[in-house]
Short mmCIF file of C-alpha atoms and ligand atoms in Angstrom, two decimals:
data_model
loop_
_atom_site.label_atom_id
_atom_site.label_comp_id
_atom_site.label_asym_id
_atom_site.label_seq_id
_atom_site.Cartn_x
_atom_site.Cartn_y
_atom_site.Cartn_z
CA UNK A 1 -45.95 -194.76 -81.25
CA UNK A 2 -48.64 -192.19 -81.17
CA UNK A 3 -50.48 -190.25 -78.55
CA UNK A 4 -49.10 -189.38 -75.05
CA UNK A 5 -48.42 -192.22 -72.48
CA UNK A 6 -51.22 -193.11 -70.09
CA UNK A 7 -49.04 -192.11 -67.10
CA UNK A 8 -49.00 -188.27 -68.89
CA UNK A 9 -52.39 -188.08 -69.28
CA UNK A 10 -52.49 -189.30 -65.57
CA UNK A 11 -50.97 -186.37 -64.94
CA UNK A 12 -52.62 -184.05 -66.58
CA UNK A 13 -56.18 -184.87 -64.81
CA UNK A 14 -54.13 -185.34 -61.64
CA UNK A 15 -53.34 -181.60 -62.16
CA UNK A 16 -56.90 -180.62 -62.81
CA UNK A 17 -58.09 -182.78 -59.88
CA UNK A 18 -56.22 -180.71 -57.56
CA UNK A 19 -54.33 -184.10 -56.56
CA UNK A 20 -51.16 -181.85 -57.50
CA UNK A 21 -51.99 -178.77 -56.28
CA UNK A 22 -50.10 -175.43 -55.37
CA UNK A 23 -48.23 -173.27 -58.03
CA UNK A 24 -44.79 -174.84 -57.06
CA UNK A 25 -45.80 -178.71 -56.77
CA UNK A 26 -47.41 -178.26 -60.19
CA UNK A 27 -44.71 -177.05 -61.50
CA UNK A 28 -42.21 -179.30 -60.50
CA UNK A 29 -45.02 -182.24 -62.09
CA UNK A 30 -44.56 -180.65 -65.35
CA UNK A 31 -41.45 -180.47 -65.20
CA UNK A 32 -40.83 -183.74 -64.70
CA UNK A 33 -43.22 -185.35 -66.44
CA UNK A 34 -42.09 -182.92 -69.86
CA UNK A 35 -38.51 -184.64 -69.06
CA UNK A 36 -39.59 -188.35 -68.67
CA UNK A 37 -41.99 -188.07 -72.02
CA UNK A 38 -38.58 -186.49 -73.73
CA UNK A 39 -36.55 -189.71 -72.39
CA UNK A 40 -39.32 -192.31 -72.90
CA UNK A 41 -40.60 -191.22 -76.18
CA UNK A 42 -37.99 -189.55 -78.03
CA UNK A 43 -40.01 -187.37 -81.52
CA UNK A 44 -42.72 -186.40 -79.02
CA UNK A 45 -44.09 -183.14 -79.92
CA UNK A 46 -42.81 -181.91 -76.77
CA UNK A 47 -44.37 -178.68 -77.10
CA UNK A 48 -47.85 -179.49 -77.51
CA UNK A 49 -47.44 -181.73 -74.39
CA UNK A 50 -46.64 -179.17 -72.73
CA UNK A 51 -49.39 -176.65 -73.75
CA UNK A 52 -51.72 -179.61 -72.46
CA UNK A 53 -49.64 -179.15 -69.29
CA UNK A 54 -50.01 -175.22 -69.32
CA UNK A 55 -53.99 -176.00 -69.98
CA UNK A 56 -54.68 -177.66 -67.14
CA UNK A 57 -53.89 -174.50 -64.96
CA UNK A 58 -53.55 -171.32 -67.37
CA UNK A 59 -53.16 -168.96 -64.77
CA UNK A 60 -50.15 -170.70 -63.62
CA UNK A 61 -47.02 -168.93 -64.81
CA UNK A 62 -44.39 -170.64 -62.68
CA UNK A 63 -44.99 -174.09 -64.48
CA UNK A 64 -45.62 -171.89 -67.85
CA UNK A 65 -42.42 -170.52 -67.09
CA UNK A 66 -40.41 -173.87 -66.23
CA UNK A 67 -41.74 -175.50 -69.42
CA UNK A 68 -40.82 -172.27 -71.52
CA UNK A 69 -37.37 -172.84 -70.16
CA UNK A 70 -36.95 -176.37 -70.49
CA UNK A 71 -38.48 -176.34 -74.03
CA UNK A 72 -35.50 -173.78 -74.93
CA UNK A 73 -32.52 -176.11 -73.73
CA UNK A 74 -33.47 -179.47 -73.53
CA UNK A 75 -32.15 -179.91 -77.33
CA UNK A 76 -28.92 -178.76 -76.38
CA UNK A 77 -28.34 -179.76 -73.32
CA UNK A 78 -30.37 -182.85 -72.53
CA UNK A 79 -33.75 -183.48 -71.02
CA UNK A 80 -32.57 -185.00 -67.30
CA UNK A 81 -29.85 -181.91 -67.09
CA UNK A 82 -32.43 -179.20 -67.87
CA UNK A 83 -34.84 -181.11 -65.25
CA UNK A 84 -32.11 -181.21 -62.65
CA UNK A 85 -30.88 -177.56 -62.91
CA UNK A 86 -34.41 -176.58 -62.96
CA UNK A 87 -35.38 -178.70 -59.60
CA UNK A 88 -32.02 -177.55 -58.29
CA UNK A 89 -33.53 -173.87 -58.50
CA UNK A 90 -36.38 -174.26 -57.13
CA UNK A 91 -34.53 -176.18 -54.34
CA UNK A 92 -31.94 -173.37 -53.63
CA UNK A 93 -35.14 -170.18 -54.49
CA UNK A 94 -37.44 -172.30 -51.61
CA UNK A 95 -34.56 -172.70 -48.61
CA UNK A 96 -33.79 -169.13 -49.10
CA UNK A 97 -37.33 -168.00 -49.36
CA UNK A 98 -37.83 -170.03 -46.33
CA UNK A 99 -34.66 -168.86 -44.57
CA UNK A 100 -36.13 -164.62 -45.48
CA UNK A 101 -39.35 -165.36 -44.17
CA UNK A 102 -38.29 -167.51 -40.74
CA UNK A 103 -36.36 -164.51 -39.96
CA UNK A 104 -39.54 -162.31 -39.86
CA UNK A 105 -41.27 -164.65 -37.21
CA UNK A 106 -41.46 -163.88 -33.86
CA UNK A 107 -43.09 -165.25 -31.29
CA UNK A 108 -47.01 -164.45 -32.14
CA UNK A 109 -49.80 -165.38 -33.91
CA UNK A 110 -49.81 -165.36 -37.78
CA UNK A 111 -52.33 -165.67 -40.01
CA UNK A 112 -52.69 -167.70 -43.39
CA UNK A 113 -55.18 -169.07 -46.01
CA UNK A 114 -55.28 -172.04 -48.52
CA UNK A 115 -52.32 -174.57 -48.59
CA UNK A 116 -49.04 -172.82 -49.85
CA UNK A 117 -45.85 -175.11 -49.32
CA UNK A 118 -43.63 -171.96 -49.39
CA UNK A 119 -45.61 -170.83 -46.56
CA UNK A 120 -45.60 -173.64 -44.97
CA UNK A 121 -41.89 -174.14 -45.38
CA UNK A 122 -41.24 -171.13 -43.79
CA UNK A 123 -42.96 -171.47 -40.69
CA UNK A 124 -41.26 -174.51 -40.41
CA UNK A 125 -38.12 -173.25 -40.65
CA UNK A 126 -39.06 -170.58 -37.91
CA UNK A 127 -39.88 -173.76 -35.53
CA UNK A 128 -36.63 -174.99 -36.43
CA UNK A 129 -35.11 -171.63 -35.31
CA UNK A 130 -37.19 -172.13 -32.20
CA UNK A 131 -39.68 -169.27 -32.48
CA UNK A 132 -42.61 -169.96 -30.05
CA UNK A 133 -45.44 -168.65 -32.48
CA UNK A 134 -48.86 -169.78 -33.51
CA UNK A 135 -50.74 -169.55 -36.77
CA UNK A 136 -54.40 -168.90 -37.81
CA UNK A 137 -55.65 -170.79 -41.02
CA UNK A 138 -58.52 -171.17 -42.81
CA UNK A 139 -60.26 -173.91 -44.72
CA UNK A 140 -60.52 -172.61 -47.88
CA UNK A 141 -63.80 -173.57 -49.35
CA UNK A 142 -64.86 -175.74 -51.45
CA UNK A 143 -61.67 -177.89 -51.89
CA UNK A 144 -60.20 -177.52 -48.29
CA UNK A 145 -56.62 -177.11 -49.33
CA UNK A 146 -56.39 -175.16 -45.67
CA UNK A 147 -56.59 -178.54 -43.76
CA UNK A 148 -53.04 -179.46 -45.81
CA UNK A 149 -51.80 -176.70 -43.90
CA UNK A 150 -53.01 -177.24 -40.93
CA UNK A 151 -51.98 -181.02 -40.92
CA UNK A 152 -48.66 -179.84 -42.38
CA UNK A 153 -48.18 -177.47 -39.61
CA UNK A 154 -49.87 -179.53 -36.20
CA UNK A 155 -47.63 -182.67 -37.09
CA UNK A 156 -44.29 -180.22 -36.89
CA UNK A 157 -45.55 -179.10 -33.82
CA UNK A 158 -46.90 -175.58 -34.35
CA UNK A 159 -49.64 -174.98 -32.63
CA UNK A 160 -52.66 -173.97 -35.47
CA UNK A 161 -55.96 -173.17 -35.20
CA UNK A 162 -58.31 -173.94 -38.22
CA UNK A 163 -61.41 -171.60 -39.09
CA UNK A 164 -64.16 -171.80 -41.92
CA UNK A 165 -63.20 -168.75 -44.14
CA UNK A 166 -65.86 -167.00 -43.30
CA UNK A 167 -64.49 -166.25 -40.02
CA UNK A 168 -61.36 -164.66 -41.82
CA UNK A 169 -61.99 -161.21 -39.61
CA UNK A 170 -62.51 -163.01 -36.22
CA UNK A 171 -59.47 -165.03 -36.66
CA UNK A 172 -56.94 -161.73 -37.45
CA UNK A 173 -57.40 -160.55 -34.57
CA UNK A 174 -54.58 -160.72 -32.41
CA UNK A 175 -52.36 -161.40 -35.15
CA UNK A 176 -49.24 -159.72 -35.98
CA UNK A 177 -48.63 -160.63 -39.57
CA UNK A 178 -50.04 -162.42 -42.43
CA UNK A 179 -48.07 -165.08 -44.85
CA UNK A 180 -49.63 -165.89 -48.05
CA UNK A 181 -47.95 -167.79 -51.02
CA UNK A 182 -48.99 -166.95 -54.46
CA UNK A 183 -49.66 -168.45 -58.02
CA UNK A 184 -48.81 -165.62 -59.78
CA UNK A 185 -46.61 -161.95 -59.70
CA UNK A 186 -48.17 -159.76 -61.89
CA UNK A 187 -46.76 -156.57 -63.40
CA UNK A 188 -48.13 -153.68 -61.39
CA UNK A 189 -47.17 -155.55 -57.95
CA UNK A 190 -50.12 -157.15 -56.75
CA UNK A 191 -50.56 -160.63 -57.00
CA UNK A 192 -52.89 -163.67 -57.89
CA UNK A 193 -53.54 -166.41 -55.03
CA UNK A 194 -55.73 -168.84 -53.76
CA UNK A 195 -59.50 -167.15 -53.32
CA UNK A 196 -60.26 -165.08 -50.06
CA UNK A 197 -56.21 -163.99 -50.16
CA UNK A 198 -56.94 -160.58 -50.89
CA UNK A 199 -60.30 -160.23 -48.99
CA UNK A 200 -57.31 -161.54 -46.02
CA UNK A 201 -54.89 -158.91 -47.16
CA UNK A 202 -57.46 -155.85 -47.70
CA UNK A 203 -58.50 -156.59 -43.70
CA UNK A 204 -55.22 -156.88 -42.36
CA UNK A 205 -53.91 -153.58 -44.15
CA UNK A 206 -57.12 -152.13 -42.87
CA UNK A 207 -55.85 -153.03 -39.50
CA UNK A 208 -52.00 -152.32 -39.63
CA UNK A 209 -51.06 -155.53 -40.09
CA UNK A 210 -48.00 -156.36 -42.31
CA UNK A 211 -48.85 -159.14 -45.38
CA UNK A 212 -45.72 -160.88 -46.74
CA UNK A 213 -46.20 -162.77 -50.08
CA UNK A 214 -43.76 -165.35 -49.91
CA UNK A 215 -43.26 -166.77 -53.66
CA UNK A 216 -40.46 -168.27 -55.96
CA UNK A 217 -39.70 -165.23 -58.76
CA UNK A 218 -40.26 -168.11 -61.18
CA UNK A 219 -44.14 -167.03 -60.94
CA UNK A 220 -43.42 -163.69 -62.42
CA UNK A 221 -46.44 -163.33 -65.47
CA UNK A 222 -45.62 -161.41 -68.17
CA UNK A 223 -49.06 -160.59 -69.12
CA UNK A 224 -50.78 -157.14 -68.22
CA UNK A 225 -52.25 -157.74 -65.03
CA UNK A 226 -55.95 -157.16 -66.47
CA UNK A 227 -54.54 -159.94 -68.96
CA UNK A 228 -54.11 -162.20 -65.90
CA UNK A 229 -57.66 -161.19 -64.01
CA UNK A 230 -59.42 -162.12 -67.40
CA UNK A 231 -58.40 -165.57 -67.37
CA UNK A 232 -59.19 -166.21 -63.86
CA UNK A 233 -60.17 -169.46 -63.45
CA UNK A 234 -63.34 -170.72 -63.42
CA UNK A 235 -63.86 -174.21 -61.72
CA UNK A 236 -66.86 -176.47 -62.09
CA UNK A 237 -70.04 -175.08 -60.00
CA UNK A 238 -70.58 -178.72 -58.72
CA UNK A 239 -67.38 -178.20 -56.10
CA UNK A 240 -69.71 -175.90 -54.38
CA UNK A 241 -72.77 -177.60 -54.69
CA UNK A 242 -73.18 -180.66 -56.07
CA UNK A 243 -76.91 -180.58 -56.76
CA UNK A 244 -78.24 -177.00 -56.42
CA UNK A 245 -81.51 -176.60 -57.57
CA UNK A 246 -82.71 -175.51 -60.76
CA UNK A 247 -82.22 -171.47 -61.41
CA UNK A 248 -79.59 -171.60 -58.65
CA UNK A 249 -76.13 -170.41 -60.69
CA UNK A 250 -73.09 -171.44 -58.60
CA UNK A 251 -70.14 -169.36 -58.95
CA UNK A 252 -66.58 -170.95 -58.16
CA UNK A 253 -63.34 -168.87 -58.94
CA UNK A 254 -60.49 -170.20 -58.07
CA UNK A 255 -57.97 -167.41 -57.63
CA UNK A 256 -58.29 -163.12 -56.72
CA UNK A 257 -55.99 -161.00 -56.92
CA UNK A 258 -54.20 -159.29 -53.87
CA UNK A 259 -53.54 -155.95 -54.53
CA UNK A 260 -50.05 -154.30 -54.30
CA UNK A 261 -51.39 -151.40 -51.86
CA UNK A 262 -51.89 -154.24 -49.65
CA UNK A 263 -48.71 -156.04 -49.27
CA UNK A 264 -45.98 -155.29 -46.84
CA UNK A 265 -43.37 -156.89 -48.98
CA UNK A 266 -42.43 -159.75 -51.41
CA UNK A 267 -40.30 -162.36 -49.65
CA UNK A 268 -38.77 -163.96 -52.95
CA UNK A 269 -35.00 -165.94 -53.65
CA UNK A 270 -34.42 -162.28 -54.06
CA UNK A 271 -34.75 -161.37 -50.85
CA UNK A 272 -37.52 -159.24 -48.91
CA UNK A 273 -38.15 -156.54 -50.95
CA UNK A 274 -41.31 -154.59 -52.17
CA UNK A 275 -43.38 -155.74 -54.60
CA UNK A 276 -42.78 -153.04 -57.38
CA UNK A 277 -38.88 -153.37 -56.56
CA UNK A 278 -39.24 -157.07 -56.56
CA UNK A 279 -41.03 -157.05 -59.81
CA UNK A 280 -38.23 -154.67 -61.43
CA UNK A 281 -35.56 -157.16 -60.11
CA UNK A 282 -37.25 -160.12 -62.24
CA UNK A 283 -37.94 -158.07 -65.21
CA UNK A 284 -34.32 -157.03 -65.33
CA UNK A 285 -33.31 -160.78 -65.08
CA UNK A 286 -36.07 -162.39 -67.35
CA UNK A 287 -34.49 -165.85 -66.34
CA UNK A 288 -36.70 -168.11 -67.73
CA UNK A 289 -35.64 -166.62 -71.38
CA UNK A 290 -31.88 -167.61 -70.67
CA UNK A 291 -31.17 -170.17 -73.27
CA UNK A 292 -27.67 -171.42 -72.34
CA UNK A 293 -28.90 -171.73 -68.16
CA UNK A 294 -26.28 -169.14 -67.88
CA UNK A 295 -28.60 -167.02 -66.51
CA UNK A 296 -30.81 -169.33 -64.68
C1 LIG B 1 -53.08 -173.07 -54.08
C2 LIG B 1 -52.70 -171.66 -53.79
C3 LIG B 1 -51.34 -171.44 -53.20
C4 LIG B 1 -50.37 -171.02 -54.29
C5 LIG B 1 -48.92 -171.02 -53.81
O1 LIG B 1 -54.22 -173.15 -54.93
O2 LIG B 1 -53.39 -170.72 -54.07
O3 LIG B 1 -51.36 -170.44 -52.22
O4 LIG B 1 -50.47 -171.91 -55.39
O5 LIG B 1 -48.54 -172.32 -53.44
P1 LIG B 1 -54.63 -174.57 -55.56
P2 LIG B 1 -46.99 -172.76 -53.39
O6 LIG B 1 -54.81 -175.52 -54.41
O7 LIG B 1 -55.90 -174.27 -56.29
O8 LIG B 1 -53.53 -175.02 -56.48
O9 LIG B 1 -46.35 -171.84 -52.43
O10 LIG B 1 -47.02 -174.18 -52.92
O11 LIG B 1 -46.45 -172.59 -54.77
#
């Protein structure tokens, strides 16, 4: 049999779509779909499917990094194990990340943007731990990720309040800290996240405010940071407006990055740390690399 099966290439435009979205959920799609495609269709060219995985979201490097990984062992050690220990990690990386970042919350207001489960996670775990705080999100134009937050977070009982991004400023104030995920850890310490993240972190260092990155090491990019920024991606100008009229040129980045000055700390598996430490600590480990999961 030739090709890809339909379900993959489901997948793939299910990852463009945004239907998977966030750096950890698509990563944990590749993953599993590079591991059923191994079972199902044994002689698969296993690592073009997953370039056409890595396509879909190039500026992506915790599913780059998971595929880089499972390409390396799943000879040796079979698809479904590599898939498991690989799921297993994120597991463990995500409670601990979670159980780091609850321990930060107090009771307040804290501010977010864009849907990020590991920041959603957390604050879930701090309402677990029976912290009487209140968050601040925004929509997160054009594609509205925010409202998975707020949903995420109002049917858990936190109490949320929901702005257009625009009112970014406004909404700070008050607040005592600000949790952002992140698709990507670059080199020099700053990071890559969801659009309007660093205009969020650039007004709350402004104001004194502490901004905690909360993010699985696994999105550690080995590229030069100015590597990264140049292959920011560019989605289709019709999210923003459908039918603008004619000499109108719609703009529609995806991602910006957040720059290291203005994060507090990185709340990783590896514990709350800062960002140039925290980037040191992965570069020592290199996990993904490990061939024998030894590492991992
Ligand atoms: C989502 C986004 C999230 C990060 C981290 O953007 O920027 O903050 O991916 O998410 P998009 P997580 O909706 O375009 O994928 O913590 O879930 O990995």
């Amino acid at each position: 049999m030739t090709g890809t099966p339909r379900w993959f290439d489901t997948l793939v435009k299910d990852i463009v779509a945004l239907r998977v979205q966030g750096a950890e959920n698509v990563a944990r799609e590749a993953v599993r779909g590079i591991a059923r495609l191994a079972d199902e269709r044994p002689g698969t060219d296993l690592k073009k499917a997953a370039g056409r995985l890595i396509a879909t979201r190039p500026t992506e490097p915790m599913m780059r990094n998971a595929l880089a990984y499972f390409l390396a062992n799943a000879d040796e050690r079979g698809a479904a194990r590599v898939r498991d220990h690989l799921l297993a990690q994120f597991d463990a990386g995500d409670r601990l990340i979670a159980a780091y970042a609850a321990g930060l919350v107090k009771d307040g207001c804290y501010a977010t943007h864009c849907h990020s489960s590991t920041v959603v996670d957390a604050f879930l775990e701090a309402k677990r731990r029976g912290r009487g705080f209140t968050v601040r999100n925004t929509e997160t134009r054009p594609r509205f990720q925010g409202r998975i937050t707020a949903s995420g977070l109002a049917a858990a009982g936190i109490p949320v309040i929901h702005a257009v991004d625009a009112a970014m400023r406004t909404e700070l104030d008050g607040c005592v800290a600000v949790f952002l995920g992140a698709d990507a850890l670059l080199r020099d310490g700053s990071v890559a996240n969801k659009i309007g993240s660093g205009l969020l972190a650039e007004l709350a260092f402004s104001r004194r405010i502490p901004v905690y990155i909360l993010a699985s090491s696994w999105k550690y990019d080995e590229r030069p940071p100015s590597g990264y920024e140049a292959t920011l991606e560019h989605r289709s100008p019709s999210e923003v407006w459908p039918d603008a009229p004619k000499g109108v040129s719609v703009r529609n980045i995806a991602f910006e990055i957040v720059d290291a000055r203005h994060i507090t700390a990185f709340v990783t598996e590896l514990g709350i740390r800062e960002p140039q430490s925290t980037i040191a600590e992965i570069e020592r480990r290199r996990r993904w690399r490990a061939v024998d999961g030894r590492n991992a």
